Tab-separated table of C-alpha atoms in Angstrom:
chain	number	residue	atom	x	y	z
A	743	MET	CA	-33.963	-136.053	172.102
A	744	MET	CA	-35.281	-139.077	170.215
A	745	ALA	CA	-31.769	-139.865	168.958
A	746	ARG	CA	-30.475	-140.040	172.528
A	747	VAL	CA	-33.152	-142.612	173.327
A	748	LEU	CA	-32.645	-144.678	170.182
A	749	ASP	CA	-28.834	-144.708	170.184
A	750	PRO	CA	-28.529	-147.057	173.211
A	751	LEU	CA	-31.134	-149.356	171.634
A	752	ARG	CA	-29.191	-149.446	168.363
A	753	GLU	CA	-25.999	-150.164	170.298
A	754	ALA	CA	-27.712	-152.994	172.177
A	755	GLY	CA	-29.001	-154.435	168.905
A	756	ARG	CA	-25.539	-154.366	167.317
A	757	CYS	CA	-24.078	-156.014	170.408
A	758	ALA	CA	-26.737	-158.756	170.279
A	759	LEU	CA	-25.996	-159.389	166.589
A	760	PHE	CA	-22.286	-159.538	167.420
A	761	LEU	CA	-23.033	-162.172	170.071
A	762	LEU	CA	-25.071	-164.226	167.578
A	763	ARG	CA	-22.290	-163.976	165.009
A	764	MET	CA	-19.757	-165.066	167.610
A	765	LEU	CA	-21.767	-168.066	168.784
A	766	ALA	CA	-22.946	-169.099	165.320
A	767	GLY	CA	-19.409	-169.855	164.218
A	768	VAL	CA	-18.418	-172.010	167.188
A	769	ARG	CA	-16.406	-174.994	166.026
A	770	PRO	CA	-15.478	-177.207	168.982
A	771	GLY	CA	-11.978	-178.542	168.706
A	772	ALA	CA	-8.520	-178.686	170.224
A	773	GLY	CA	-7.551	-175.291	168.826
A	774	LEU	CA	-10.498	-173.518	170.437
A	775	ALA	CA	-9.950	-175.356	173.733
A	776	VAL	CA	-6.297	-174.313	173.856
A	777	SER	CA	-7.172	-170.690	173.079
A	778	VAL	CA	-9.882	-170.634	175.754
A	779	LEU	CA	-7.555	-172.136	178.373
A	780	GLN	CA	-4.853	-169.636	177.496
A	781	GLN	CA	-7.254	-166.707	177.787
A	782	THR	CA	-8.681	-168.128	181.005
A	783	PHE	CA	-5.214	-167.908	182.509
A	784	LEU	CA	-4.532	-164.452	181.080
A	785	ILE	CA	-7.783	-162.774	182.112
A	786	GLY	CA	-8.891	-165.042	184.959
A	787	GLY	CA	-5.690	-166.244	186.563
A	788	ARG	CA	-4.162	-162.783	186.594
A	789	SER	CA	-7.260	-161.430	188.342
A	790	LEU	CA	-6.942	-163.981	191.136
A	791	VAL	CA	-4.721	-161.930	193.463
A	792	ILE	CA	-6.958	-158.878	193.587
A	793	ILE	CA	-10.028	-161.106	193.959
A	794	MET	CA	-8.496	-162.928	196.931
A	795	ILE	CA	-7.314	-159.756	198.678
A	796	CYS	CA	-10.629	-157.959	198.216
A	797	GLY	CA	-12.591	-161.044	199.252
A	798	PHE	CA	-10.591	-161.435	202.464
A	799	PHE	CA	-11.121	-157.862	203.606
A	800	VAL	CA	-14.757	-157.794	202.485
A	801	GLY	CA	-15.316	-160.816	204.735
A	802	MET	CA	-13.650	-159.089	207.678
A	803	VAL	CA	-15.624	-155.877	207.193
A	804	LEU	CA	-18.870	-157.813	206.758
A	805	ALA	CA	-18.219	-159.763	209.955
A	806	LEU	CA	-17.419	-156.557	211.836
A	807	GLN	CA	-20.573	-154.792	210.716
A	808	SER	CA	-22.705	-157.890	211.280
A	809	ILE	CA	-21.450	-158.393	214.831
A	810	ASN	CA	-22.019	-154.718	215.678
A	811	ALA	CA	-25.588	-154.921	214.376
A	812	LEU	CA	-26.490	-158.325	215.852
A	813	GLN	CA	-25.103	-157.547	219.311
A	814	GLN	CA	-27.926	-155.060	219.780
A	815	PHE	CA	-30.368	-157.990	219.661
A	816	GLY	CA	-28.186	-160.504	221.484
A	817	ALA	CA	-27.758	-162.564	218.338
A	818	SER	CA	-24.054	-162.224	217.622
A	819	ASP	CA	-23.844	-166.015	217.194
A	820	GLN	CA	-25.789	-165.611	213.936
A	821	VAL	CA	-22.958	-163.706	212.271
A	822	SER	CA	-21.836	-166.654	210.125
A	823	LEU	CA	-25.380	-167.130	208.810
A	824	LEU	CA	-25.637	-163.481	207.806
A	825	VAL	CA	-22.168	-163.458	206.273
A	826	GLY	CA	-22.738	-166.700	204.363
A	827	LYS	CA	-26.090	-165.754	202.867
A	828	SER	CA	-24.898	-162.252	201.965
A	829	LEU	CA	-21.813	-163.595	200.229
A	830	PHE	CA	-23.299	-166.506	198.318
A	831	ARG	CA	-26.453	-164.725	197.234
A	832	GLU	CA	-25.296	-161.177	196.494
A	833	LEU	CA	-21.898	-159.816	197.452
A	834	GLY	CA	-19.774	-162.619	196.038
A	835	PRO	CA	-21.128	-162.640	192.458
A	836	VAL	CA	-21.662	-158.875	192.233
A	837	LEU	CA	-18.334	-157.708	193.666
A	838	THR	CA	-16.405	-160.332	191.723
A	839	ALA	CA	-18.055	-159.234	188.482
A	840	LEU	CA	-17.317	-155.565	189.202
A	841	LEU	CA	-13.685	-156.334	190.008
A	842	PHE	CA	-13.432	-158.531	186.925
A	843	ALA	CA	-14.811	-155.723	184.764
A	844	GLY	CA	-12.250	-153.287	186.137
A	845	ARG	CA	-9.293	-155.651	185.880
A	846	ALA	CA	-9.927	-158.049	182.993
A	847	GLY	CA	-12.702	-156.325	181.033
A	848	THR	CA	-10.655	-153.204	180.423
A	849	SER	CA	-7.640	-155.324	179.499
A	850	VAL	CA	-9.607	-157.248	176.865
A	851	ALA	CA	-11.187	-154.105	175.399
A	852	ALA	CA	-7.841	-152.299	175.253
A	853	GLU	CA	-6.081	-155.299	173.719
A	854	ILE	CA	-8.656	-155.741	170.948
A	855	GLY	CA	-8.876	-151.990	170.396
A	856	LEU	CA	-5.107	-151.812	170.012
A	857	MET	CA	-5.193	-154.704	167.544
A	858	LYS	CA	-7.741	-152.753	165.532
A	859	ALA	CA	-5.720	-149.541	165.727
A	860	THR	CA	-2.601	-151.319	164.452
A	861	SER	CA	-4.552	-152.968	161.579
A	862	GLN	CA	-4.011	-156.498	162.895
A	863	ILE	CA	-7.718	-157.270	162.578
A	864	ASP	CA	-7.768	-155.963	159.012
A	865	ALA	CA	-4.788	-158.176	158.208
A	866	MET	CA	-6.602	-161.237	159.562
A	867	GLU	CA	-9.607	-160.456	157.376
A	868	LEU	CA	-7.345	-160.127	154.333
A	869	MET	CA	-6.013	-163.617	155.074
A	870	ALA	CA	-9.611	-164.956	155.231
A	871	ILE	CA	-9.356	-165.486	159.013
A	872	ASP	CA	-12.457	-164.518	160.949
A	873	PRO	CA	-11.224	-162.246	163.782
A	874	VAL	CA	-14.471	-162.695	165.709
A	875	GLN	CA	-13.888	-166.436	165.990
A	876	HIS	CA	-10.157	-166.231	166.659
A	877	ILE	CA	-10.073	-163.173	168.932
A	878	ALA	CA	-13.493	-162.471	170.451
A	879	LEU	CA	-14.843	-165.986	171.016
A	880	PRO	CA	-11.959	-167.369	173.154
A	881	ARG	CA	-11.997	-164.274	175.356
A	882	PHE	CA	-15.768	-164.417	175.737
A	883	LEU	CA	-15.730	-168.099	176.714
A	884	ALA	CA	-12.775	-167.520	179.047
A	885	GLY	CA	-14.687	-164.810	180.884
A	886	LEU	CA	-17.716	-167.081	181.082
A	887	ILE	CA	-15.552	-169.714	182.783
A	888	SER	CA	-13.427	-167.404	184.915
A	889	VAL	CA	-16.069	-165.395	186.780
A	890	PRO	CA	-17.794	-168.376	188.512
A	891	LEU	CA	-14.385	-169.733	189.556
A	892	LEU	CA	-13.249	-166.325	190.792
A	893	THR	CA	-16.547	-165.925	192.647
A	894	ALA	CA	-15.931	-169.210	194.466
A	895	MET	CA	-12.455	-168.012	195.455
A	896	PHE	CA	-13.856	-164.631	196.542
A	897	ASN	CA	-16.419	-166.359	198.761
A	898	ALA	CA	-13.811	-168.696	200.243
A	899	MET	CA	-11.470	-165.826	201.118
A	900	ALA	CA	-14.367	-163.786	202.514
A	901	ILE	CA	-15.382	-166.686	204.764
A	902	LEU	CA	-11.754	-166.960	205.885
A	903	GLY	CA	-11.694	-163.259	206.719
A	904	ALA	CA	-14.940	-163.585	208.646
A	905	VAL	CA	-13.555	-166.586	210.552
A	906	ILE	CA	-10.359	-164.794	211.518
A	907	PHE	CA	-12.203	-161.704	212.735
A	908	SER	CA	-15.164	-163.418	214.396
A	909	ILE	CA	-13.291	-166.246	216.121
A	910	GLY	CA	-9.760	-164.911	216.365
A	911	VAL	CA	-10.517	-161.287	217.237
A	912	MET	CA	-14.013	-161.215	218.726
A	913	GLY	CA	-13.729	-164.610	220.429
A	914	LEU	CA	-16.937	-166.186	219.115
A	915	ASP	CA	-17.337	-169.929	219.568
A	916	SER	CA	-15.944	-171.736	216.518
A	917	GLY	CA	-18.399	-174.642	216.796
A	918	THR	CA	-21.385	-172.301	216.787
A	919	PHE	CA	-19.933	-170.315	213.900
A	920	TRP	CA	-19.514	-173.329	211.626
A	921	THR	CA	-22.768	-174.983	212.689
A	922	LYS	CA	-24.824	-171.901	211.857
A	923	LEU	CA	-23.027	-171.575	208.526
A	924	GLN	CA	-23.518	-175.214	207.525
A	925	THR	CA	-27.160	-175.456	208.554
A	926	GLY	CA	-28.265	-171.986	207.433
A	927	VAL	CA	-26.757	-171.766	203.940
A	928	TYR	CA	-28.649	-173.943	201.441
A	929	PHE	CA	-27.136	-175.433	198.322
A	930	GLN	CA	-29.975	-174.768	195.881
A	931	GLU	CA	-31.235	-171.433	197.166
A	932	ASP	CA	-27.944	-169.790	198.092
A	933	PHE	CA	-25.029	-171.530	196.370
A	934	LEU	CA	-26.691	-172.336	193.028
A	935	GLY	CA	-28.378	-168.937	192.910
A	936	GLY	CA	-25.007	-167.250	193.266
A	937	PHE	CA	-23.496	-169.580	190.671
A	938	TRP	CA	-26.092	-168.701	188.031
A	939	LYS	CA	-25.597	-165.022	188.770
A	940	SER	CA	-21.828	-165.284	188.385
A	941	LEU	CA	-22.253	-167.161	185.090
A	942	VAL	CA	-24.553	-164.465	183.692
A	943	PHE	CA	-22.311	-161.670	184.972
A	944	GLY	CA	-19.271	-163.288	183.390
A	945	GLY	CA	-21.053	-163.453	180.053
A	946	ILE	CA	-22.176	-159.828	180.310
A	947	VAL	CA	-18.759	-158.414	181.190
A	948	SER	CA	-16.956	-160.511	178.573
A	949	LEU	CA	-19.446	-159.631	175.835
A	950	ILE	CA	-19.277	-155.919	176.595
A	951	ALA	CA	-15.467	-156.023	176.644
A	952	VAL	CA	-15.055	-157.760	173.267
A	953	TRP	CA	-17.835	-155.690	171.693
A	954	TYR	CA	-16.344	-152.349	172.685
A	955	GLY	CA	-12.911	-153.579	171.650
A	956	PHE	CA	-14.157	-154.435	168.157
A	957	SER	CA	-16.256	-151.289	167.821
A	958	ALA	CA	-13.510	-148.942	169.078
A	959	ARG	CA	-12.260	-146.212	166.776
A	960	PRO	CA	-8.708	-147.071	165.601
A	961	THR	CA	-7.071	-144.249	167.539
A	962	GLY	CA	-5.556	-143.843	170.991
A	963	ALA	CA	-8.580	-141.833	172.122
A	964	GLY	CA	-10.898	-144.477	170.694
A	965	VAL	CA	-9.187	-147.240	172.651
A	966	GLY	CA	-9.389	-145.166	175.843
A	967	THR	CA	-13.092	-144.534	175.284
A	968	ALA	CA	-13.682	-148.244	174.688
A	969	THR	CA	-12.030	-149.228	177.974
A	970	THR	CA	-13.999	-146.574	179.880
A	971	ASN	CA	-17.282	-147.645	178.308
A	972	THR	CA	-16.501	-151.271	179.145
A	973	VAL	CA	-16.269	-150.556	182.874
A	974	VAL	CA	-19.250	-148.215	183.012
A	975	VAL	CA	-21.686	-150.226	180.891
A	976	SER	CA	-20.758	-153.641	182.280
A	977	SER	CA	-20.983	-152.379	185.887
A	978	VAL	CA	-24.430	-150.913	185.299
A	979	LEU	CA	-25.655	-154.055	183.528
A	980	VAL	CA	-24.328	-156.291	186.309
A	981	LEU	CA	-26.363	-154.364	188.878
A	982	VAL	CA	-29.461	-154.295	186.659
A	983	PHE	CA	-29.328	-158.032	185.962
A	984	ASP	CA	-28.607	-158.701	189.633
A	985	PHE	CA	-31.924	-157.101	190.525
A	986	ILE	CA	-33.753	-158.986	187.758
A	987	MET	CA	-32.274	-162.362	188.712
A	988	THR	CA	-32.824	-161.775	192.422
A	989	SER	CA	-36.487	-161.056	191.709
A	990	PHE	CA	-36.879	-164.399	189.946
A	991	LEU	CA	-34.634	-166.511	192.190
A	992	THR	CA	-36.216	-165.490	195.514
């Protein structure tokens, strides 16, 4: 029983030491910048389509549910305010991070796990090349950059979906819609709060992905377990840290 309690704590400690090792060896330069930009395209750019599609339909569904609820109180003109605050504060960062974990996090964990299974990491160590700096660090920094940008795109597509449904389908006044959105959503409280959340979530998902990739057993089953653990653990941590950050930011 005690081992079941201590094992997650040991795993968290190893992951924290891995993060310190990764950050301690940062050497800013053109090589690192190129690697980060390349990984940003591979794990961030390739996640853009699913982020945009999901954001668009989340915005439409959110507008539909909001209008149905607000009509009972004669306040359907407040739909843009409800949609905007929900997206920027909560739904945008959280859903983007969960989608990123399922799309990019598993890809990173599987890629690194496969490199370990095929002895590529061992070969780098034999050549005195630190695999943590050359493999883990660029992917971690790329995830840190990608999630806030993807969150912004998710929010933009969700607003577009809400606009199309609210104005195009339900016939709400466009002037009222945009006025309520512009005057009710605040930069510091709503936009910046969501930005800090997305930055933290990006770091969490990226760290979990590279950690489980490096700690995976060098077998096919080990790589599969690493990808599964990446989705499960990162999703749970995103929701836990969302509650913690919401408690401090509100």
